[in-house]
Coordinates of C-alpha atoms in Angstrom, one line a residue:
Chain A
M26 CA -0.5 0.2 -0.3
P27 CA 0.8 3.6 -0.7
R28 CA 2.3 6.1 2.0
F29 CA 0.3 8.8 2.2
Y30 CA 0.9 12.0 4.4
F31 CA -1.8 15.1 5.6
D32 CA -0.7 18.5 6.1
M33 CA -2.8 20.3 8.4
I34 CA -3.8 23.9 8.8
V35 CA -6.0 24.2 11.3
A36 CA -7.3 28.0 12.1
G37 CA -4.3 28.8 11.1
I38 CA -1.9 26.8 13.0
E39 CA 0.5 24.2 10.6
L40 CA 0.6 20.5 12.0
P41 CA 3.1 18.6 9.3
D42 CA 2.6 14.7 8.7
E43 CA 6.1 12.9 10.8
E44 CA 4.4 9.8 10.6
G45 CA 2.4 8.9 7.2
V46 CA -0.5 6.1 6.5
D47 CA -0.6 3.5 4.1
L48 CA -3.7 2.9 2.5
P49 CA -4.9 1.5 -0.4
S50 CA -4.9 4.3 -3.5
L51 CA -5.6 8.8 -3.7
D52 CA -9.1 7.5 -3.6
H53 CA -8.7 6.3 -0.6
A54 CA -6.7 8.9 0.9
C55 CA -9.0 12.0 0.0
R56 CA -11.9 10.6 1.5
D57 CA -10.7 9.4 4.3
A58 CA -9.3 12.8 4.5
M59 CA -12.3 15.2 3.8
A60 CA -13.9 12.3 7.1
T61 CA -11.0 13.6 8.8
V62 CA -11.8 17.0 8.5
A63 CA -15.9 16.9 8.5
A64 CA -15.2 15.4 11.9
M65 CA -12.2 17.9 12.5
A66 CA -15.4 20.8 12.7
K67 CA -17.8 18.4 14.7
D68 CA -15.5 18.7 17.8
H69 CA -14.9 21.9 17.2
S70 CA -18.4 23.2 17.3
A71 CA -17.5 27.2 16.3
A72 CA -16.2 28.0 13.0
I73 CA -13.0 27.2 11.9
K74 CA -11.1 26.5 8.3
I75 CA -8.8 24.0 8.3
G76 CA -7.3 22.4 5.1
V77 CA -5.3 19.0 4.4
D78 CA -2.5 18.5 2.0
I79 CA -2.0 15.0 1.8
R80 CA 1.5 13.8 -0.7
D81 CA 2.4 10.7 -1.6
E82 CA 6.5 10.1 -0.9
R83 CA 7.4 12.0 -4.3
Q84 CA 4.8 14.7 -4.3
P85 CA 1.6 16.7 -4.0
V86 CA -1.1 14.8 -4.6
A87 CA -4.8 16.8 -3.4
R88 CA -5.0 19.4 -1.4
V89 CA -9.5 18.9 0.8
R90 CA -10.3 22.7 1.8
L91 CA -13.2 23.3 4.4
S92 CA -14.5 26.9 6.0
L93 CA -17.0 26.4 7.9
R94 CA -18.6 29.2 9.2
C95 CA -22.7 31.0 10.7
I96 CA -23.3 34.1 8.8
P97 CA -26.2 36.1 10.9
S98 CA -29.2 37.2 8.5
D99 CA -29.6 40.8 8.2
Chain B
M18 CA -3.5 -26.9 9.3
L19 CA -2.9 -23.9 11.5
E20 CA -5.5 -24.5 13.8
Q21 CA -4.7 -27.4 16.6
A22 CA -7.1 -28.5 19.0
M23 CA -7.7 -30.3 21.5
T24 CA -8.9 -31.8 24.7
S25 CA -8.1 -31.1 28.7
A26 CA -8.8 -30.1 31.8
L27 CA -9.1 -26.2 32.6
N28 CA -5.6 -25.7 33.8
E29 CA -2.8 -23.7 34.2
N30 CA -2.5 -22.7 30.7
A31 CA -6.4 -21.7 30.5
H32 CA -5.9 -19.1 34.4
P33 CA -7.0 -16.1 33.4
L34 CA -10.0 -16.2 33.9
V35 CA -9.3 -17.5 37.6
R36 CA -7.7 -14.6 37.3
K37 CA -10.0 -13.0 36.4
L38 CA -12.7 -14.5 38.6
E39 CA -10.3 -14.3 41.3
S40 CA -9.8 -10.2 40.8
I41 CA -13.7 -10.3 42.3
V42 CA -14.9 -13.5 43.9
D43 CA -12.4 -15.4 47.0
L44 CA -12.4 -18.3 44.7
S45 CA -13.6 -21.5 47.9
P46 CA -11.7 -25.1 47.0
E47 CA -15.0 -26.7 46.1
E48 CA -15.1 -23.6 43.5
R49 CA -11.3 -23.7 41.9
E50 CA -11.4 -28.0 41.8
A51 CA -15.5 -27.2 39.3
L52 CA -13.7 -24.8 38.1
A53 CA -10.6 -27.7 36.7
K54 CA -13.0 -29.8 35.7
L55 CA -15.2 -28.2 33.1
P56 CA -14.6 -29.9 30.0
V57 CA -12.6 -27.0 27.7
T58 CA -11.2 -27.5 24.1
L59 CA -7.8 -25.2 23.1
R60 CA -7.6 -23.7 20.2
D61 CA -5.0 -21.9 18.5
L62 CA -6.6 -20.1 16.4
K63 CA -5.1 -17.4 13.4
A64 CA -5.8 -13.7 13.7
D65 CA -8.2 -12.5 11.5
Q66 CA -10.5 -15.7 12.5
D67 CA -14.6 -15.2 13.3
I68 CA -14.4 -17.6 16.0
V69 CA -18.2 -17.2 16.4
R70 CA -20.7 -15.4 13.0
E71 CA -23.6 -13.4 12.7
Q72 CA -26.9 -15.5 12.3
D73 CA -25.1 -19.0 14.2
R74 CA -26.2 -20.4 17.1
P75 CA -23.2 -21.3 18.8
S76 CA -23.5 -25.1 21.5
Q77 CA -20.2 -23.8 23.2
C78 CA -19.1 -20.2 25.0
F79 CA -15.3 -19.2 24.9
T80 CA -12.7 -18.1 27.4
I81 CA -9.4 -16.3 25.9
V82 CA -6.5 -17.4 27.2
E83 CA -4.1 -15.5 25.2
G84 CA -4.0 -13.0 23.2
F85 CA -7.2 -10.7 21.7
T86 CA -11.3 -10.5 20.2
F87 CA -14.0 -8.0 18.6
R88 CA -16.8 -8.5 18.6
Y89 CA -17.7 -5.9 14.7
K90 CA -21.2 -6.0 12.4
I91 CA -20.6 -4.5 8.6
V92 CA -22.8 -2.3 8.4
E93 CA -24.6 0.2 6.0
G94 CA -21.2 -0.2 2.2
G95 CA -19.2 -2.0 3.7
R96 CA -18.3 -0.8 6.5
R97 CA -17.2 -2.8 9.9
Q98 CA -17.6 -1.3 13.0
I99 CA -16.0 -2.8 16.5
F100 CA -18.3 -3.0 19.4
A101 CA -15.5 -4.0 22.4
F102 CA -12.7 -5.2 22.4
H103 CA -12.0 -8.7 24.9
V104 CA -8.7 -9.2 26.8
P105 CA -7.3 -12.9 28.6
G106 CA -9.7 -14.3 31.4
D107 CA -12.5 -12.7 28.8
T108 CA -15.8 -14.2 28.0
P109 CA -17.1 -12.2 25.6
D110 CA -19.7 -14.5 24.1
M111 CA -21.1 -15.9 27.4
Q112 CA -24.7 -14.8 26.4
S113 CA -25.1 -17.0 23.4
L114 CA -26.2 -19.2 26.5
H115 CA -29.7 -17.5 26.8
L116 CA -29.8 -15.5 23.7
S117 CA -29.2 -18.6 20.8
V118 CA -28.9 -16.3 17.2
M119 CA -25.3 -14.6 17.7
D120 CA -27.2 -11.6 16.4
H121 CA -23.2 -9.9 16.2
T122 CA -19.5 -11.2 14.7
I123 CA -16.2 -12.6 17.4
A124 CA -12.7 -12.5 15.8
T125 CA -8.6 -12.3 16.6
L126 CA -6.9 -9.3 16.5
V127 CA -4.1 -11.2 16.4
P128 CA -3.2 -15.0 17.4
S129 CA -4.9 -16.6 20.0
K130 CA -5.2 -19.2 22.1
V131 CA -9.6 -19.4 23.3
A132 CA -11.3 -22.4 25.1
F133 CA -14.3 -23.8 24.4
I134 CA -16.7 -25.5 27.5
P135 CA -19.7 -26.6 26.3
H136 CA -22.9 -24.3 27.5
D137 CA -24.6 -27.4 29.1
A138 CA -21.0 -27.3 30.8
V139 CA -21.4 -24.1 32.8
R140 CA -25.5 -24.4 33.3
A141 CA -24.1 -26.9 35.5
L142 CA -21.4 -25.0 36.7
F143 CA -23.6 -22.2 37.6
R144 CA -25.6 -24.5 39.4
V145 CA -24.0 -26.6 41.7
H146 CA -22.1 -22.7 42.2
P147 CA -23.9 -20.4 42.3
R148 CA -21.2 -18.0 43.0
I149 CA -18.9 -18.4 39.7
G150 CA -22.8 -17.9 37.6
D151 CA -23.1 -14.2 40.1
V152 CA -19.5 -13.3 38.5
F153 CA -19.8 -13.7 35.0
W154 CA -24.2 -11.8 35.6
R155 CA -22.3 -8.5 36.9
D156 CA -19.4 -9.6 34.3
T157 CA -21.7 -9.4 31.3
L158 CA -23.1 -6.2 33.2
I159 CA -20.3 -4.3 33.2
D160 CA -20.1 -4.9 29.0
A161 CA -22.7 -3.2 29.3
A162 CA -21.4 -0.6 30.9
V163 CA -18.6 -0.5 28.2
F164 CA -20.5 0.5 26.0
R165 CA -22.3 2.8 27.8
E166 CA -19.4 4.7 27.7
W167 CA -18.6 3.4 23.7
M168 CA -21.8 4.9 23.1
A169 CA -21.0 8.4 25.3
G170 CA -17.2 8.8 23.1
I171 CA -19.0 7.8 19.9
G172 CA -21.8 11.1 20.3
R173 CA -20.1 13.1 22.1
R174 CA -16.3 13.4 22.3
S175 CA -13.7 14.8 20.5
A176 CA -11.5 11.8 18.7
Y177 CA -8.2 13.5 20.8
A178 CA -10.8 12.2 23.6
R179 CA -11.9 8.7 21.8
I180 CA -8.7 7.6 21.4
A181 CA -7.6 9.1 25.3
H182 CA -10.6 6.3 27.3
L183 CA -10.2 4.0 25.1
L184 CA -6.5 3.4 26.1
C185 CA -7.0 4.4 29.8
E186 CA -9.5 1.4 29.5
M187 CA -7.1 -1.3 28.0
F188 CA -5.0 0.1 30.8
V189 CA -6.6 -0.8 32.7
R190 CA -8.5 -3.3 31.9
L191 CA -5.5 -5.5 30.5
K192 CA -3.7 -4.5 34.7
V193 CA -6.1 -6.7 36.3
V194 CA -4.9 -9.3 34.3
G195 CA -1.6 -8.2 34.8
L196 CA 0.3 -7.9 31.7
T197 CA 0.9 -4.6 32.2
K198 CA 4.8 -4.6 33.4
G199 CA 4.6 -0.9 34.9
H200 CA 3.2 2.2 32.5
S201 CA 3.6 -0.5 29.4
C202 CA 1.2 -3.1 27.3
V203 CA 0.7 -4.4 24.9
L204 CA -1.8 -3.3 22.4
P205 CA -2.0 -4.9 19.0
F206 CA -4.4 -2.5 17.2
T207 CA -4.2 -0.9 13.6
Q208 CA -4.9 2.7 13.4
A209 CA -7.9 0.8 11.1
E210 CA -9.0 -1.2 13.9
L211 CA -8.8 2.2 16.2
G212 CA -11.0 3.8 14.2
D213 CA -13.6 1.5 13.6
A214 CA -13.9 1.3 17.2
L215 CA -13.8 4.4 17.3
G216 CA -16.4 6.6 14.7
L217 CA -13.0 8.3 12.8
S218 CA -11.0 8.0 10.5
T219 CA -7.6 6.1 9.3
V220 CA -6.0 9.4 8.6
H221 CA -7.9 11.3 12.6
V222 CA -6.9 8.0 15.0
N223 CA -3.2 8.9 13.5
R224 CA -3.2 12.6 14.1
S225 CA -4.5 12.2 17.2
L226 CA -1.7 9.8 17.8
Q227 CA 1.0 12.2 16.9
E228 CA -1.2 14.9 18.8
M229 CA -1.3 12.8 22.1
R230 CA 2.7 11.7 21.9
G231 CA 3.3 15.7 20.9
D232 CA 1.7 16.2 24.6
G233 CA 3.8 14.1 26.1
L234 CA 1.3 11.6 26.5
I235 CA 1.7 8.5 25.3
S236 CA 4.6 6.8 23.7
S237 CA 4.3 4.3 21.2
G238 CA 7.3 1.8 20.4
T239 CA 7.4 -1.3 18.3
N240 CA 5.6 -5.0 18.6
S241 CA 2.8 -2.4 19.4
T242 CA 4.2 -1.4 22.6
L243 CA 2.0 1.3 24.7
T244 CA 4.1 3.3 27.1
I245 CA 2.2 5.9 29.1
L246 CA 4.0 8.6 30.3
N247 CA 1.4 10.5 32.5
W248 CA -1.5 9.0 33.4
E249 CA -3.5 11.3 35.1
G250 CA -3.1 13.7 31.6
L251 CA -4.2 10.6 29.3
K252 CA -7.0 10.0 31.6
E253 CA -8.5 13.9 31.7
A254 CA -7.7 13.9 28.1
G255 CA -9.8 10.9 28.0
D256 CA -13.0 12.5 30.3
F257 CA -11.7 9.0 31.9
D258 CA -13.3 7.4 34.8
P259 CA -12.8 4.0 35.4
T260 CA -16.0 3.5 37.4
Y261 CA -17.7 1.7 35.3
L262 CA -15.0 -1.4 35.0
H263 CA -16.2 -2.2 38.5
I264 CA -12.5 -3.5 39.2
Q265 CA -12.8 -4.6 42.5
K266 CA -9.6 -5.1 44.6
Q267 CA -7.0 -4.1 41.7
A268 CA -6.6 -0.5 41.4
A269 CA -5.3 1.6 38.8

């Protein structure tokens, strides 16, 4: 299984992935990253921006972006 | 066939069960003898092997002698939910004594040795030694208490807290059966298995564990060894209160 690295930016703080995770495919890595970002937003339960840059052993392969906020109606 | 079966008395090979019972009550010589006379079939099982499956109608139950097992069910989309991990001394399918059809599957996590005991022999044991029956009844109630904690975790705790809580729980349960060494124990879960138990993605488990190590709460070495560096901190992170495990003699 290829190894993917998930470098995160949570509320402006960079959290580089030093370990990586072995996953079956890029598709799997993307779905896993999206599930992670959604769950992190749920845990946070406040406005937040989360980004994940996915790379394999050689290069960047995908990005996930989430911006969650509540906009009051006028 | 890697699997090897033999019939024998419940001797020192099945010691974790006696050790677990003794952590709850002081067994009398008669009770010890009755346990030693139970007709058990020891089996060595490979990792990731189903021991009893959903829809089975078992005529025996099993005690874990060595290794780890887990309960699971496959849900929508082929995804797996793990309900519990079980350690040596546990008899995870005792409910099959009263519930004839299995409503979930139990499998080995790693190569494990289990002792199968026929239901009839268990019933006879409980009739003659009701106190042993009471201890097992108590054990299934604690199982239910563990499910409540897991439900609270999956429903309401953050990923970080869920993982910390599970690590605390496993450490305390392993300590009762003498399978911890100092602040370390072997927890042979993959990050994917932890995720299936806690309702988290593998990446989320991985990132949370990295964070937990960064916070100085744990260190994990090779061969699935977990070392707890800051027990109070890990308990606090996991919102862990061991009351629900109802451990009587060996507090962690």
